[in-house]
CSV table of C-alpha atoms in Angstrom, one decimal:
chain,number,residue,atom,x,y,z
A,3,UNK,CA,-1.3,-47.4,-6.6
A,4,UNK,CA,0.5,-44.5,-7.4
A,5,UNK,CA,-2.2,-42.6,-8.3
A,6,UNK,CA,-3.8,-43.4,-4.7
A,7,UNK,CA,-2.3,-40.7,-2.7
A,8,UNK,CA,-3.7,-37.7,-5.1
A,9,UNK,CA,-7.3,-39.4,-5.4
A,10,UNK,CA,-7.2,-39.3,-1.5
A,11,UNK,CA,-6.4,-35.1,-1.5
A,12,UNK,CA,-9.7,-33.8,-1.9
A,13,UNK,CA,-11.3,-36.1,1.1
A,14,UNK,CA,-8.3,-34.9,3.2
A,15,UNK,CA,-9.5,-31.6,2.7
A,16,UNK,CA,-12.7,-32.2,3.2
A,17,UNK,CA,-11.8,-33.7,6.9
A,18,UNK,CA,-9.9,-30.6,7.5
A,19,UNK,CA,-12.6,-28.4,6.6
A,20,UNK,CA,-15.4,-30.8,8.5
A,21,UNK,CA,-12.9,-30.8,12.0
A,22,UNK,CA,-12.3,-27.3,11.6
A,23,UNK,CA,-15.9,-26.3,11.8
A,24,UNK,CA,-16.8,-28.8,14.8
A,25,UNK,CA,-14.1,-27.7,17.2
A,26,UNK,CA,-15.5,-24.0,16.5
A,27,UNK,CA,-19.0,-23.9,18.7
A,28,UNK,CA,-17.5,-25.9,21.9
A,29,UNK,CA,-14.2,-24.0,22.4
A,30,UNK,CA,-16.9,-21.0,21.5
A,31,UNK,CA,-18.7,-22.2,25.0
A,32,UNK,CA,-15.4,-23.0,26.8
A,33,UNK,CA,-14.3,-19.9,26.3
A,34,UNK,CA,-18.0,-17.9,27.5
A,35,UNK,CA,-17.4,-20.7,30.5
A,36,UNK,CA,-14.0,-19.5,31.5
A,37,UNK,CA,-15.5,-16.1,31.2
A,38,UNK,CA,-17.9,-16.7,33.7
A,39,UNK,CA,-16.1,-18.2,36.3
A,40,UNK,CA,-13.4,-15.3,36.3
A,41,UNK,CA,-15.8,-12.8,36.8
A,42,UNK,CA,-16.4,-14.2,40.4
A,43,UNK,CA,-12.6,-16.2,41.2
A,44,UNK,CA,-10.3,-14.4,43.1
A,45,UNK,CA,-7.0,-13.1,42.5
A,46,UNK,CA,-4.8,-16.0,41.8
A,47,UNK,CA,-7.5,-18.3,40.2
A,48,UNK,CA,-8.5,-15.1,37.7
A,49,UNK,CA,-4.9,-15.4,36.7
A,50,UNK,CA,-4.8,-19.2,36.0
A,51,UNK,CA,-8.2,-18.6,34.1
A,52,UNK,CA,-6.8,-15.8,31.9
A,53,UNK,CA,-3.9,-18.1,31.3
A,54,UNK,CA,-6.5,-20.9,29.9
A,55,UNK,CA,-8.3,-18.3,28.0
A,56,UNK,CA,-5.2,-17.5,26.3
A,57,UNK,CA,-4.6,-21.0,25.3
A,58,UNK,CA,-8.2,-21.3,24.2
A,59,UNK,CA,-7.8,-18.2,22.1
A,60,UNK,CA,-4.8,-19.7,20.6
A,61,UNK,CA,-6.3,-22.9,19.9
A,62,UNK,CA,-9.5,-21.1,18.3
A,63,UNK,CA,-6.9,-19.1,16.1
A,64,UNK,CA,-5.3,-22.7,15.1
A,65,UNK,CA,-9.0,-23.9,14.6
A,66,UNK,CA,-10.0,-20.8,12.1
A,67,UNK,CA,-6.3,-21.1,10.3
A,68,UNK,CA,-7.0,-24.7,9.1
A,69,UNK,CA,-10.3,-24.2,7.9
A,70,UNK,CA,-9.5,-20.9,6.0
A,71,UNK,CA,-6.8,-22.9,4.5
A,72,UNK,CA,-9.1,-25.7,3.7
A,73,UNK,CA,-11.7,-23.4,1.9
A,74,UNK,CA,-8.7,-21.7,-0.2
A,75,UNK,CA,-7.6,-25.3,-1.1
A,76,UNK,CA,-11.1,-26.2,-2.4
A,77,UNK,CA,-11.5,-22.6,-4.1
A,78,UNK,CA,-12.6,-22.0,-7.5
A,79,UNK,CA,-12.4,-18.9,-8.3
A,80,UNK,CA,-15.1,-17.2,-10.8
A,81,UNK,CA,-12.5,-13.8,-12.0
A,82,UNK,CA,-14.2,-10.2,-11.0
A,83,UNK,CA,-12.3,-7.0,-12.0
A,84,UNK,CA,-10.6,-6.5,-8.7
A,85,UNK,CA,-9.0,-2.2,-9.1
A,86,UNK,CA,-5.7,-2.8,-6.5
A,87,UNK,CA,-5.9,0.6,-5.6
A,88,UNK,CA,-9.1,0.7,-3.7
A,89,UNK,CA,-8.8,-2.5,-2.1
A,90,UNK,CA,-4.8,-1.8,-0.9
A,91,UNK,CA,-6.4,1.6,0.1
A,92,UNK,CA,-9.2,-0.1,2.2
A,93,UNK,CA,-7.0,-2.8,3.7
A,94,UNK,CA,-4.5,-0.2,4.7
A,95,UNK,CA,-7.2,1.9,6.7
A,96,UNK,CA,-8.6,-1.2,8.1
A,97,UNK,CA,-5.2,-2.1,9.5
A,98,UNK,CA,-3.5,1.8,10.3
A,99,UNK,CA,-5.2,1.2,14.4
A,100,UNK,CA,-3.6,-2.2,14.7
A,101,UNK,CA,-0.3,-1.3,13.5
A,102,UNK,CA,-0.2,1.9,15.1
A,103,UNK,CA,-0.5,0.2,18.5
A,104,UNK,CA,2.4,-1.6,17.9
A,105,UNK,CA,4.2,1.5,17.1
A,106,UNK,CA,4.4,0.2,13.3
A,107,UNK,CA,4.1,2.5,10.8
A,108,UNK,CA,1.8,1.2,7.8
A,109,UNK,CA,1.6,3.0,4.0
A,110,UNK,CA,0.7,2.2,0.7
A,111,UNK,CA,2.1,3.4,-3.0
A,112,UNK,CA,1.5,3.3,-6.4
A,113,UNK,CA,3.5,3.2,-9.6
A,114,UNK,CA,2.0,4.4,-12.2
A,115,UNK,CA,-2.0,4.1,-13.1
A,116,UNK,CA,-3.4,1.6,-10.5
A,117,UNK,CA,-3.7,-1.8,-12.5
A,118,UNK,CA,-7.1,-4.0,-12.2
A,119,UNK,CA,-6.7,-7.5,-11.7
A,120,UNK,CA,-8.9,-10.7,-12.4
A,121,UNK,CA,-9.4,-12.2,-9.2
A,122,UNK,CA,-11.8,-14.2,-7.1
A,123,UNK,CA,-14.2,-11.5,-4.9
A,124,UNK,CA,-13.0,-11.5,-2.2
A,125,UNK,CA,-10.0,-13.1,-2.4
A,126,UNK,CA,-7.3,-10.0,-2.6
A,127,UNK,CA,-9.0,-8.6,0.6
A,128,UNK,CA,-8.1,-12.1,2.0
A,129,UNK,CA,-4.1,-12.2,0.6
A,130,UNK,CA,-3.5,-8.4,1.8
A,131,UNK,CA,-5.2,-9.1,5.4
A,132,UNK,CA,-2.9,-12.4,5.9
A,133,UNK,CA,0.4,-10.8,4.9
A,134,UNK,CA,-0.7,-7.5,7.0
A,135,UNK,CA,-1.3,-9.2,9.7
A,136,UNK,CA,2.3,-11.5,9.2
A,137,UNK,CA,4.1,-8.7,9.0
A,138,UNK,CA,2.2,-6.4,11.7
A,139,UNK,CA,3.4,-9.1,13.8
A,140,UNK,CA,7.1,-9.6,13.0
A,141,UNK,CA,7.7,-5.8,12.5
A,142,UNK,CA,9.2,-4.3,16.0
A,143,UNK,CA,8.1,-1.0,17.1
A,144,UNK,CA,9.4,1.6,15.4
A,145,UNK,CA,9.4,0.0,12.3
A,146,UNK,CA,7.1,-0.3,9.0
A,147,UNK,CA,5.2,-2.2,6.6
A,148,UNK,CA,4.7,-0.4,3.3
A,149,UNK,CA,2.4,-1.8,0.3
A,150,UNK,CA,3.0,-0.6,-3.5
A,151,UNK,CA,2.0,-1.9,-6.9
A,152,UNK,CA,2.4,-1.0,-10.7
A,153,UNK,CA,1.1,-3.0,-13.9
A,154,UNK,CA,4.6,-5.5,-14.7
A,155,UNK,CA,3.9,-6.9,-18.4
A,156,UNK,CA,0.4,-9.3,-18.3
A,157,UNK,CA,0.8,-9.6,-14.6
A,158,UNK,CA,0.0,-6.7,-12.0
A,159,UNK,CA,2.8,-6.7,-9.3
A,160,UNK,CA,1.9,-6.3,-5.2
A,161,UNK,CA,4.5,-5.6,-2.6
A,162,UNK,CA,4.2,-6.2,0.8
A,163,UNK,CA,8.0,-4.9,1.9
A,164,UNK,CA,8.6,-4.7,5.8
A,165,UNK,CA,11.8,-4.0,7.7
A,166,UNK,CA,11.6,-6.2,10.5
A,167,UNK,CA,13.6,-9.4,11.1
A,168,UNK,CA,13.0,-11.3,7.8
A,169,UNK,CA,13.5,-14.4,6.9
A,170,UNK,CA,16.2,-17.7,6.7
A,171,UNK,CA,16.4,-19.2,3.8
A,172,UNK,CA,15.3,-22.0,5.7
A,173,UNK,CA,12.2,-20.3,6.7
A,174,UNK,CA,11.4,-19.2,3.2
A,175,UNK,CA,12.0,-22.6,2.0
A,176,UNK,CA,9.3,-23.9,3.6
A,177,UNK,CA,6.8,-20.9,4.3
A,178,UNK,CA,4.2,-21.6,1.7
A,179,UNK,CA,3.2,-25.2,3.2
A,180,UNK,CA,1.2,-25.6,6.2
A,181,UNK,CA,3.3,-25.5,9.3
A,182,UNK,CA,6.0,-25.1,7.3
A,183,UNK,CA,7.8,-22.2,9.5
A,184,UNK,CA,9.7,-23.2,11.8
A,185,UNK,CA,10.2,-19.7,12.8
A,186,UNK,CA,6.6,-18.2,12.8
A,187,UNK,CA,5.1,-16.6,15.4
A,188,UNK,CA,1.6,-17.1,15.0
A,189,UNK,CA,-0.5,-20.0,13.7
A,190,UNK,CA,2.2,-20.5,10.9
A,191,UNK,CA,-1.1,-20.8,8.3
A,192,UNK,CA,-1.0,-17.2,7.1
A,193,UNK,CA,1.3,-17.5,3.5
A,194,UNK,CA,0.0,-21.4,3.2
A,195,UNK,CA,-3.4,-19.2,2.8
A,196,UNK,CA,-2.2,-16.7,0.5
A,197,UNK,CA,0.4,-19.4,-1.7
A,198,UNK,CA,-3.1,-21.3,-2.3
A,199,UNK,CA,-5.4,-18.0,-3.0
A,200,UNK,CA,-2.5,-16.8,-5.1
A,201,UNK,CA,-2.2,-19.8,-7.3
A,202,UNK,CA,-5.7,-20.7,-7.9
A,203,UNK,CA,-6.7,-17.3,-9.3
A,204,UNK,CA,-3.0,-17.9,-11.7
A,205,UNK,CA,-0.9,-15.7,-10.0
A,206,UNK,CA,2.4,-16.6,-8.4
A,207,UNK,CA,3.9,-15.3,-5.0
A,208,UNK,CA,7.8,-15.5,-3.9
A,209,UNK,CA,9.7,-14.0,-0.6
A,210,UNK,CA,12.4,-11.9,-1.0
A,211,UNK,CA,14.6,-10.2,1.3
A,212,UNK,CA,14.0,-6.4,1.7
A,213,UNK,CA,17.7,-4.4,0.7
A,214,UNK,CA,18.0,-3.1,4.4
A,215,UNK,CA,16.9,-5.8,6.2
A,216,UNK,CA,13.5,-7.7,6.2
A,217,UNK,CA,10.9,-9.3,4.4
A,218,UNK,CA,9.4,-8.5,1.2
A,219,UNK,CA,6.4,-11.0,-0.5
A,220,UNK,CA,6.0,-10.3,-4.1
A,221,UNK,CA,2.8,-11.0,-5.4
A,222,UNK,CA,2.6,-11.4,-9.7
A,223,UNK,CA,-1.4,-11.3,-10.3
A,224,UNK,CA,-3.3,-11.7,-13.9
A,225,UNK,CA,-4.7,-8.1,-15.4
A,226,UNK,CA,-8.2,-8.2,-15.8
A,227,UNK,CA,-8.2,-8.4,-19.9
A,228,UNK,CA,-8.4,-5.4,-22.1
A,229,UNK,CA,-11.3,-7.1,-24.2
A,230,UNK,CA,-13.6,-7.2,-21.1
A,231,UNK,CA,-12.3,-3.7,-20.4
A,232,UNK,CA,-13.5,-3.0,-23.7
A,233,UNK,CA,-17.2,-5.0,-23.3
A,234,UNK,CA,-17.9,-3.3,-20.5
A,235,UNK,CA,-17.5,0.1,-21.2
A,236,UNK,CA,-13.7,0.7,-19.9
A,237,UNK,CA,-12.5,1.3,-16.8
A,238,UNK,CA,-15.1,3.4,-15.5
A,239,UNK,CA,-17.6,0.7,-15.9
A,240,UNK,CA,-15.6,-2.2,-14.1
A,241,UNK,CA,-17.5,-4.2,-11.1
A,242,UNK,CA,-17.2,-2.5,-8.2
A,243,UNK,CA,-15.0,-5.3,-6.1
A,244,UNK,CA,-16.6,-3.8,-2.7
A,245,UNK,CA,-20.1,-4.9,-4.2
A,246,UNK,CA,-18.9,-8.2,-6.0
């Protein structure tokens, strides 16, 4: 019996996964329905429809939250020389327009030769878009996120340091689990996704508070071993992780 609850794990998941993906299509047509009819209501109905569109687009948010954290919960990971550099670099651009339209300044940094990581493809894009997007949203105007990273022992180490409200211990005590946060503003699914992308491709991930104020996620991820540097030629030769 006490093994019961853990052989039932994977088949919750699956229902997660399998619920996720059915809501998607209808509240996909609701929302082109809505569409429709505001494009001929008047004044006051327009407003009571954008009003419904907004829960809809909230709902749909909720929808794609569970079933990403579903698919990182079932992940496998096959390791790919990930370089941290490029991707940081490319997340970072990707980002610079949404941040800057909150009046949040976003930058990246580098200690030292930019380490390469063994990582699921994919996956780091995933972790850096999730805490971006987190701290995008918590980070007032005026303020800033800033990413840096630098080779710490057998583990490569990611920041993601922002100066924005932070965290209560409280908060941080339960951040990692679904629906954990009491306090977050969004779906609440975003570090959930990272703790369990993190973890399955051995790394580990922690909160910390940033010295002036703020949040600061610390992300320990496993070097992509010198022996395969080696085999394939060194550095140079590594898998290109836009093309993996």
């Amino acid at each position: 019996r006490a093994a019961r609850p853990e052989a039932l794990v994977p088949g919750h998941r699956a229902l997660i996964a399998d619920v996720s993906h059915q809501l998607r299509p209808p509240l996909a047509a609701l929302r082109l329905r809505l569409d429709v009819l505001a494009a001929g209501a008047d004044d006051a109905t327009a407003a009571d429809l954008a009003a419904a569109q907004e829960e809809i687009s909230r709902l749909s948010r909720l929808v794609d939250g569970l079933l990403a954290v579903a698919r990182a919960e079932q992940t496998t990971p096959r390791p790919t020389a990930v370089r941290i550099d490029d991707v940081v670099a490319e997340r970072v651009a990707a980002w610079t327009p949404v941040a800057e339209e909150r009046g949040v300044r976003l930058a990246a940094g580098s200690d030292g030769a930019a380490p390469t990581v063994a990582l699921g493809a994919g996956h780091l894009e995933q972790i850096l878009d999730n805490l971006i997007a987190n701290a995008v949203d918590a980070v007032p105007s005026g303020g800033s996120i800033r990413l840096d990273h630098r080779a710490a022992g057998a583990t490569a180490r990611v920041r993601v340091r922002d100066d924005g409200p932070g965290m209560t211990a409280e908060a941080k005590a339960g951040a990692f689990r679904r629906f954990g946060n009491p306090e977050a503003g969004g779906t609440g699914l975003g570090l959930a996704i990272v703790h369990r992308l993190v973890t399955a491709n051995g790394g580990t991930v922690r909160l910390e508070d940033t010295p002036d104020g703020g949040l600061t996620v610390v992300l320990e991820l496993p070097l992509w071993p010198e022996h395969e540097w080696e085999r394939a030629g060194g550095p140079r030769s590594l898998p290109d992780p836009k093309k993996s």
